[in-house]
Coordinates of C-alpha atoms in Angstrom, one line a residue:
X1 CA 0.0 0.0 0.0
X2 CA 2.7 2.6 0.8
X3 CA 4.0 1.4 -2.6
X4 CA 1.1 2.2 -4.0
X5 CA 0.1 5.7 -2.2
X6 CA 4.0 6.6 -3.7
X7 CA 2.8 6.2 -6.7
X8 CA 0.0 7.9 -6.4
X9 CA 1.4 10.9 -5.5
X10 CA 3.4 11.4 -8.9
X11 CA 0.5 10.8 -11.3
X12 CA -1.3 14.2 -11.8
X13 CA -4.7 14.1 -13.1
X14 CA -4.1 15.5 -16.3
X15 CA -1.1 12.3 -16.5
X16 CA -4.3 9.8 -16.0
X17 CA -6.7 11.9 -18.2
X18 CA -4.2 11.8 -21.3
X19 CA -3.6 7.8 -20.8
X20 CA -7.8 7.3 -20.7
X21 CA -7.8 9.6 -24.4
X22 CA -5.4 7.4 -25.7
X23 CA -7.2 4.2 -25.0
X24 CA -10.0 5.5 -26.2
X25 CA -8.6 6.6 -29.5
X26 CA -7.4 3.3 -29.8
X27 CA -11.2 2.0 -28.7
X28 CA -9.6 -0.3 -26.1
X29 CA -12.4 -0.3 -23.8
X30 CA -10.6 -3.0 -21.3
X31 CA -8.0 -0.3 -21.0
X32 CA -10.1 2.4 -20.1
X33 CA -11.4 -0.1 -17.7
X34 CA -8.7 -1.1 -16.1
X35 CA -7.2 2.6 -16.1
X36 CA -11.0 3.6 -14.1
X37 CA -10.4 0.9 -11.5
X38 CA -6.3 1.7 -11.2
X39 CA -7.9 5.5 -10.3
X40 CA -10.1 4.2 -7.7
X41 CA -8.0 2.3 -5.9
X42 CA -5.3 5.1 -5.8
X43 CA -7.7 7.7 -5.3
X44 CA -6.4 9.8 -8.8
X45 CA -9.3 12.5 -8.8
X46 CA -11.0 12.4 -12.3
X47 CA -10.9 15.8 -14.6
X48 CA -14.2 16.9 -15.9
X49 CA -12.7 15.3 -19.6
X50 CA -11.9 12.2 -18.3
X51 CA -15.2 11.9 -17.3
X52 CA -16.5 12.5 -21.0
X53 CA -14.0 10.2 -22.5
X54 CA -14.9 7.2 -19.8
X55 CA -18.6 7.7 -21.0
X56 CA -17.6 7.4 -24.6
X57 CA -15.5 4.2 -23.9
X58 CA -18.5 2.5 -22.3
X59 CA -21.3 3.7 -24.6
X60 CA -21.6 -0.3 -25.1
X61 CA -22.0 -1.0 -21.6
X62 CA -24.6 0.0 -19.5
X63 CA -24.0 -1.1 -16.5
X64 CA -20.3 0.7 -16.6
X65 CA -21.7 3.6 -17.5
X66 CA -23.7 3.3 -14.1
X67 CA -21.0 2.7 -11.8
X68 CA -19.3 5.7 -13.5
X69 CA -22.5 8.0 -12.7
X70 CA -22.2 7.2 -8.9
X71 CA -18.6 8.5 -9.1
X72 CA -19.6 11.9 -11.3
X73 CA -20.3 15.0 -8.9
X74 CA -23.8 16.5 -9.4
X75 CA -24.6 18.7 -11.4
X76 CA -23.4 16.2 -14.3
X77 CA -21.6 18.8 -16.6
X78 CA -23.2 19.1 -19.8
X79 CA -20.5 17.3 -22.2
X80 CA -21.1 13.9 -19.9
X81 CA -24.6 14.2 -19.4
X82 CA -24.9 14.2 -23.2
X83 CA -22.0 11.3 -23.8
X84 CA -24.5 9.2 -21.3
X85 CA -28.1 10.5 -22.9
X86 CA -26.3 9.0 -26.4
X87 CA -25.0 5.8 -25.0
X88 CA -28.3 5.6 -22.9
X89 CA -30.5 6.4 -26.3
X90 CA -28.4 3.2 -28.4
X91 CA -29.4 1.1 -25.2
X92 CA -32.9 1.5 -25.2
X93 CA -32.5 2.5 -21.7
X94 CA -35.0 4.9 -20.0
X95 CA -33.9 4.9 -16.2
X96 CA -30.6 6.0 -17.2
X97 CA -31.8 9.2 -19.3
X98 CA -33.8 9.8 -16.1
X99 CA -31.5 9.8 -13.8
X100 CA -29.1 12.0 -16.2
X101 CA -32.1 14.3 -16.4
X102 CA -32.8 14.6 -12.4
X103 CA -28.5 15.0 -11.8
X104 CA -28.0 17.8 -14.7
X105 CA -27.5 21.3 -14.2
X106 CA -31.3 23.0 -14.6
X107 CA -29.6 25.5 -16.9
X108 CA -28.4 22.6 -19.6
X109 CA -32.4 21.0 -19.7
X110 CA -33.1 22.7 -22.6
X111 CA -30.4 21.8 -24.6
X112 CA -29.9 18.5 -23.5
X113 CA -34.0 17.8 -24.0
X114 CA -32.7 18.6 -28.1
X115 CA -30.3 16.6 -27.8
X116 CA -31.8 13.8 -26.4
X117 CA -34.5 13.9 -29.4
X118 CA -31.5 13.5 -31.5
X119 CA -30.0 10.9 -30.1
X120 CA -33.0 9.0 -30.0
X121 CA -33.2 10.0 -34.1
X122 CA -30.1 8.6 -34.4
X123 CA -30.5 5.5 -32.4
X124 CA -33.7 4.5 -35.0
X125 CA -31.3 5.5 -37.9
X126 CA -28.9 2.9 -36.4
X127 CA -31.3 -0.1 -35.5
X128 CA -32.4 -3.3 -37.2
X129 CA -35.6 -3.5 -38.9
X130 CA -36.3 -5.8 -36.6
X131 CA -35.7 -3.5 -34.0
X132 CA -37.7 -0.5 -35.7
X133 CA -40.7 -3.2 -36.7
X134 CA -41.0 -4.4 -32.8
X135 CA -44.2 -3.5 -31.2
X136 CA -44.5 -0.4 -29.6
X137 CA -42.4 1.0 -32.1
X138 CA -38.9 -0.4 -31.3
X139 CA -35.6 2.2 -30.4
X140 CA -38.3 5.1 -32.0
X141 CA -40.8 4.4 -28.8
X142 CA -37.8 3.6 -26.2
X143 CA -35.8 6.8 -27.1
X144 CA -39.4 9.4 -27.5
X145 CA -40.6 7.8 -24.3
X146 CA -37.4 8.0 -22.3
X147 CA -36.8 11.6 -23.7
X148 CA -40.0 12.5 -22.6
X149 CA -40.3 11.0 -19.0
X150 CA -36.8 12.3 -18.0
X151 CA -37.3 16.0 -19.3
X152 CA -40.9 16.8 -18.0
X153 CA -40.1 15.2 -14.1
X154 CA -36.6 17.2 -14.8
X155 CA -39.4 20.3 -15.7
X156 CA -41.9 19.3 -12.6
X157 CA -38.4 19.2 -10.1
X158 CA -38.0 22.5 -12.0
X159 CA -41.0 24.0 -11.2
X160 CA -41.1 23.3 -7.9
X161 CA -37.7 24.9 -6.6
X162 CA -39.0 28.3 -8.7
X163 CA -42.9 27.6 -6.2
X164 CA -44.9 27.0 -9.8
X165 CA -46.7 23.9 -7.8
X166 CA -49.7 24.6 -9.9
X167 CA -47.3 24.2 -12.9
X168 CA -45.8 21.6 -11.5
X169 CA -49.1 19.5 -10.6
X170 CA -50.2 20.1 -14.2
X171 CA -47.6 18.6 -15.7
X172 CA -47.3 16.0 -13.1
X173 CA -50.9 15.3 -14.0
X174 CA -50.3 14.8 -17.9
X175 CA -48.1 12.0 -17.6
X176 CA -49.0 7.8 -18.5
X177 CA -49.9 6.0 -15.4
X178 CA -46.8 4.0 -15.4
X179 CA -44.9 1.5 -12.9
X180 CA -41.4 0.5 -12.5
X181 CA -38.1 2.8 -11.9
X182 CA -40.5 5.1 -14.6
X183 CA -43.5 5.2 -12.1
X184 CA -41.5 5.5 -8.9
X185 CA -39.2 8.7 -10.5
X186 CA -42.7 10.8 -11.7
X187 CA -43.8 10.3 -8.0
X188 CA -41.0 11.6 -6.4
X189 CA -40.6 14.6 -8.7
X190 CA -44.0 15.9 -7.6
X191 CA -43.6 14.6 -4.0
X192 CA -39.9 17.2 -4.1
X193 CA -42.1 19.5 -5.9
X194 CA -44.8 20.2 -2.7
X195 CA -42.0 19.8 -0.2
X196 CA -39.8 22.5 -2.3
X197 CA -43.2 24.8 -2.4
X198 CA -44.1 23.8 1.7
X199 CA -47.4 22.2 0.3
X200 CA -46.8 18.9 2.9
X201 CA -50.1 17.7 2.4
X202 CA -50.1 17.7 -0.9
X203 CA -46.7 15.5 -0.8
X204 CA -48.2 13.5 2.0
X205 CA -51.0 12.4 -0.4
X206 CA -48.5 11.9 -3.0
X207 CA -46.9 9.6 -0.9
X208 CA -49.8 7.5 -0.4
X209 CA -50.5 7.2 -3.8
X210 CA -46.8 5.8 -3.9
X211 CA -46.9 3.4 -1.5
X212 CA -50.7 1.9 -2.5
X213 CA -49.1 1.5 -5.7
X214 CA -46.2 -0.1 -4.7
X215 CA -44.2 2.7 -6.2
X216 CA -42.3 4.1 -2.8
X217 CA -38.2 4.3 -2.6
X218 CA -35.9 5.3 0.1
X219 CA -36.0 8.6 -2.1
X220 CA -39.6 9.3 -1.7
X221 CA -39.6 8.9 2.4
X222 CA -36.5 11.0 2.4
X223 CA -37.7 14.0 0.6
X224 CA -41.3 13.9 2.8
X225 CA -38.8 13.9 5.7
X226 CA -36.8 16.7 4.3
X227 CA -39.6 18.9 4.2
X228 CA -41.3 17.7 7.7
X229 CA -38.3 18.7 9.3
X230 CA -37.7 21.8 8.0
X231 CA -41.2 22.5 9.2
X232 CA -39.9 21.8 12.2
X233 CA -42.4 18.5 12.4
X234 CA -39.6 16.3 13.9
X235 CA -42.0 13.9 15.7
X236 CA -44.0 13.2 12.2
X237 CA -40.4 12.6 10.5
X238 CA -39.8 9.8 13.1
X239 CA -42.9 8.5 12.2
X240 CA -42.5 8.3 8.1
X241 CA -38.7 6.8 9.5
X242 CA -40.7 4.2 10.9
X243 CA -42.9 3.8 7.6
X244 CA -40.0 2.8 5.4
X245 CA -39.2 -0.6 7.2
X246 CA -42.9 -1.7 7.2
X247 CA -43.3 -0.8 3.5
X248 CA -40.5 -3.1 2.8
X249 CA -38.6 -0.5 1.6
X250 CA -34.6 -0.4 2.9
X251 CA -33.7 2.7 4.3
X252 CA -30.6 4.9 3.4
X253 CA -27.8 6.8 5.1
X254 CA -29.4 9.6 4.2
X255 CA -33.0 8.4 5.8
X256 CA -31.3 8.9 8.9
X257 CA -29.5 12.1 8.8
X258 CA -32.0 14.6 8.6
X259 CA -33.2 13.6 12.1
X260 CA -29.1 13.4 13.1
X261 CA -28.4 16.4 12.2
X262 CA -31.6 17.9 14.0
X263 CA -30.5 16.3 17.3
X264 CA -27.0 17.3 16.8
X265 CA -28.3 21.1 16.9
X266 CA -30.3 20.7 19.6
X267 CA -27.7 19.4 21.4
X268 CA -29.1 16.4 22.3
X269 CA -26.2 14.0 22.2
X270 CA -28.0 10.7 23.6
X271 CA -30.8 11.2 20.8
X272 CA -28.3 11.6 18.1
X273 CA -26.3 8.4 19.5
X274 CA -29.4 6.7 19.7
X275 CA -30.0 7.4 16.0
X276 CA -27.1 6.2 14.9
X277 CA -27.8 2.9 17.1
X278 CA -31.0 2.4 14.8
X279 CA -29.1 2.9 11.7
X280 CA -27.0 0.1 12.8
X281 CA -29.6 -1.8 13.7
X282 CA -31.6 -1.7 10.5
X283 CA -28.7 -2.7 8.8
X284 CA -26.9 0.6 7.5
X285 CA -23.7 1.7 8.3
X286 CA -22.7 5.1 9.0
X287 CA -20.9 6.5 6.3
X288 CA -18.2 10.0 6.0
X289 CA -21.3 12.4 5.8
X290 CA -22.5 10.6 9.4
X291 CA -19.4 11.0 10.5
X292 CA -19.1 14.6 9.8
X293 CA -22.6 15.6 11.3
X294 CA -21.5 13.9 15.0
X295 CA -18.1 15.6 14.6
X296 CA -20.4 18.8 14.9
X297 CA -21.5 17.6 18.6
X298 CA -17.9 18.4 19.7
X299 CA -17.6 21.7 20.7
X300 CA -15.5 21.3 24.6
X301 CA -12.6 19.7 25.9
X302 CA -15.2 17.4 27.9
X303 CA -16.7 16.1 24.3
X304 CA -13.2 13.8 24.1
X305 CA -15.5 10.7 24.7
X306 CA -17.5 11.5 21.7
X307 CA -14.7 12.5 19.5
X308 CA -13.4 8.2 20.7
X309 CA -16.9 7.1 19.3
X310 CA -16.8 8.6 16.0
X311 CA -13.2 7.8 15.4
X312 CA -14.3 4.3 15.9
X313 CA -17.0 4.7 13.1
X314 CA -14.3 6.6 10.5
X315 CA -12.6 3.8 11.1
X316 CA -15.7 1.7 10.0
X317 CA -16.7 3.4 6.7
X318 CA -16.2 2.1 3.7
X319 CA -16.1 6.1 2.0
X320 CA -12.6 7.2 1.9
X321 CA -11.7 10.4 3.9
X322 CA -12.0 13.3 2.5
X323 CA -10.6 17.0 3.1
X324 CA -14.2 18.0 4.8
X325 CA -14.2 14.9 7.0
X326 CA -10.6 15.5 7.7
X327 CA -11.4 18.7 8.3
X328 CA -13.9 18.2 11.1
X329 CA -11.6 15.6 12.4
X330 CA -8.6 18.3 12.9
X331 CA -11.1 21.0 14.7
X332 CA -12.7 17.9 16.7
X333 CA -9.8 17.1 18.2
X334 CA -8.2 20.2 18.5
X335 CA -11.0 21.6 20.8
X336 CA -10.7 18.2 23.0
X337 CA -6.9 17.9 22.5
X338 CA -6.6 14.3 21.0
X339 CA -4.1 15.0 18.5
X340 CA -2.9 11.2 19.1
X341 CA -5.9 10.4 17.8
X342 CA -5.1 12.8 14.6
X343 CA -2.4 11.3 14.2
X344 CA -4.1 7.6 13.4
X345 CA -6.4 8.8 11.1
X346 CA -3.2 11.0 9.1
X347 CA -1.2 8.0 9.4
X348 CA -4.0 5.5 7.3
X349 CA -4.6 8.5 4.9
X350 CA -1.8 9.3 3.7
X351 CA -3.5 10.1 0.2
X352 CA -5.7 12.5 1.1
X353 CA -5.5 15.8 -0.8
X354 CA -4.9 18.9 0.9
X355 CA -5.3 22.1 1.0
X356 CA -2.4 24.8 1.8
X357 CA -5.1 25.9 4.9
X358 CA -5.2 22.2 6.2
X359 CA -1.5 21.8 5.9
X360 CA -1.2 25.2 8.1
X361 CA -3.7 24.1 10.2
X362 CA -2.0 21.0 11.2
X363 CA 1.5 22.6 11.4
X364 CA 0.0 25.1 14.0
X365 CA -2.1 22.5 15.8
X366 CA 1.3 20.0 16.3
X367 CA 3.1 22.9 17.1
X368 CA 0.9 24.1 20.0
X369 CA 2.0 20.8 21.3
X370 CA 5.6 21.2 20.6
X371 CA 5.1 17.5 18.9
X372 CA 8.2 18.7 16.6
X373 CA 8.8 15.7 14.4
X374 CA 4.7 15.4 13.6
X375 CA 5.2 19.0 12.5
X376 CA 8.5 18.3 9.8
X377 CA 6.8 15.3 8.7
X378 CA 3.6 17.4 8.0
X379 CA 6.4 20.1 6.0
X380 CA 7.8 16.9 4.3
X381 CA 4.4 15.6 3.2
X382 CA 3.1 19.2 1.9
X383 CA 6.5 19.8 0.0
X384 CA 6.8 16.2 -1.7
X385 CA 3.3 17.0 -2.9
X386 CA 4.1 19.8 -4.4
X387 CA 2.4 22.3 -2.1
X388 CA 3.8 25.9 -2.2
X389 CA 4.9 27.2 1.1
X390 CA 2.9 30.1 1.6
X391 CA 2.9 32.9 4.0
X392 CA 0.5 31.1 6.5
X393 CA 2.4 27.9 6.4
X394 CA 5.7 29.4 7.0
X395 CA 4.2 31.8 9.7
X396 CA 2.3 28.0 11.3
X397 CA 6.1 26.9 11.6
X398 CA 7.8 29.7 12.8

């Protein structure tokens, strides 16, 4: 591993992004797959164009193209939410339009709704007779109905962040009755809709209509949730948190953190422990973003046990740190002074990118402690990777 986190270190991300171009030139797919796993094992941050190319390379693989999503930071930039609308539009595949159309920017809808149309021209230009003779009307039908479903829930979503719910509820109200991923996604665009526009019964009934229909996702209790709470209706969000395990449904992380983070403000720090106890319970792990709301229950030297209890977690989750997590960990421990413990968590991530404000905030926080070799290797680790050594950092060391 130390190997490996070496090597890491020397390969920028432009270095990765020009190798990924080349395979794809090439159209060497397995290379482009094996270059995407080497990345995520390393932890080499992917540039918006290696992104684009990835989704070029897998335009014959769908379920690549999905894993590659998860990893893409929302909003999906407008280049890779077309590359995936294309590949999606060859596939026949109408969840995966959807879900490009709920993750891109609001701004790009229009143009990506025209390109979508042409895609799904193409796609019908492409096909077998077979495929364009097929009831329903073949690629034709697959591409006009996935074009259509993604970009009026993307418009009803729309809608409801600028309060049109009227406009929102009309539209919502022209759709097919349809089941499936389809079914579940129109539901949950109107249900976000009347939370975004504080209509909660209107989302409540929305939510029945779900759940009779067998429709209902994580998704669709935690939006109701999202807007019960910032109603500040905590008691009916426990309630709907109960709801998702008799529905059969399986709760989420984020299921759970809306009513975290509400105890963690109120300061309650039994209620937020307990919540993290159900999670556990029900079968889902605490993950970074858990970790980072409890980090915000340390405020006091006398919060030190806490700060044990969530180490224990980071140490648990399968997410790999980040700067924000890191972050929190640094002030977390610097108000309850268990810079030992800092030291663990810097010692298993030595990969982590940093900023030149987390370097100096490390160097000052060691040195308050006079631990004088944690501080050089901190100046050893920013210089080997590169980072300038600006005024703060050299004023953190003097």
């Amino acid at each position: 591993m130390a190997l490996l986190g070496k090597l890491a270190e020397n390969i920028e991300p432009n270095m990765f992004e020009t190798a990924v171009i080349e395979a794809q030139k090439r159209n060497d797919v397995e290379t482009c797959i094996q270059l995407d796993r080497f990345s995520k094992s390393l932890y080499i941050p992917k540039t918006v164009r290696t992104f684009e190319v990835l989704a070029k390379a897998y335009s014959g693989d769908v379920a690549a193209l999905r894993e590659l999503m998860k990893t893409a930071e929302s909003p999906l930039t407008k280049a890779f939410a077309k590359a995936v609308l294309e590949a999606a539009a060859l596939a026949k595949d109408v969840d995966l339009v959807v879900e490009v159309f709920e993750r891109a920017d609001t701004a790009d809808a229009s143009a990506l709704r025209a390109f979508a149309e042409a895609a799904a021209s193409n796609a019908v230009a492409l096909g077998t007779k077979a495929a364009r003779e097929a009831p329903g009307g073949g690629a034709a039908s697959a591409g006009h109905n996935a074009k259509g479903l993604a970009t009026q829930t993307s418009e009803i979503r729309a809608l409801g962040r600028a309060g049109d719910l009227a406009g929102a509820t009309t539209l919502f109200e022209r759709l097919p009755m349809t089941g499936g991923r389809a079914g579940t996604t129109a539901l949950n665009s109107i249900i976000d809709a009347c939370v975004e526009c504080g209509d909660l019964k209107a989302a409540h009934g929305y939510v029945a209509k779900a759940l009779q229909r067998g429709l209902a996702d994580a998704a669709t209790f935690n939006t109701m949730m999202k807007g019960l709470l910032a109603a500040g209706k905590e008691a009916e969000a426990e309630q709907f948190l109960e709801e998702i395990s008799k529905a059969g449904v399986q709760a989420t992380q984020a299921s759970y953190h809306g009513l975290l983070h509400a105890r963690v403000l109120a300061g309650d720090r039994r209620g937020a422990w307990s919540i993290v106890g159900r999670m556990r319970a029900a079968g889902v792990g605490p993950n970074a973003v858990t970790c980072s709301i409890l980090l915000k229950l340390v405020a006091a030297p006398g919060h030190a046990s806490d700060v044990s209890k969530i180490m224990q977690l980071v140490g648990a989750v399968e997410d790999p740190i980040d700067e924000v997590l890191l972050s929190s960990i640094l002030d977390a421990c610097l108000k309850t002074g268990h810079l030992d413990l800092l030291s663990e968590v810097l010692a298993r991530n030595s990969t982590v990118a940093l900023t030149s404000p987390m370097y100096g905030s490390m160097i000052k926080a060691f040195g308050m402690k006079r631990d004088l070799p944690r501080v050089w290797g901190i100046w050893h680790q920013m210089h080997t990777r590169r980072g300038q050594p600006t005024a703060v950092k050299l004023g953190c060391l003097m």
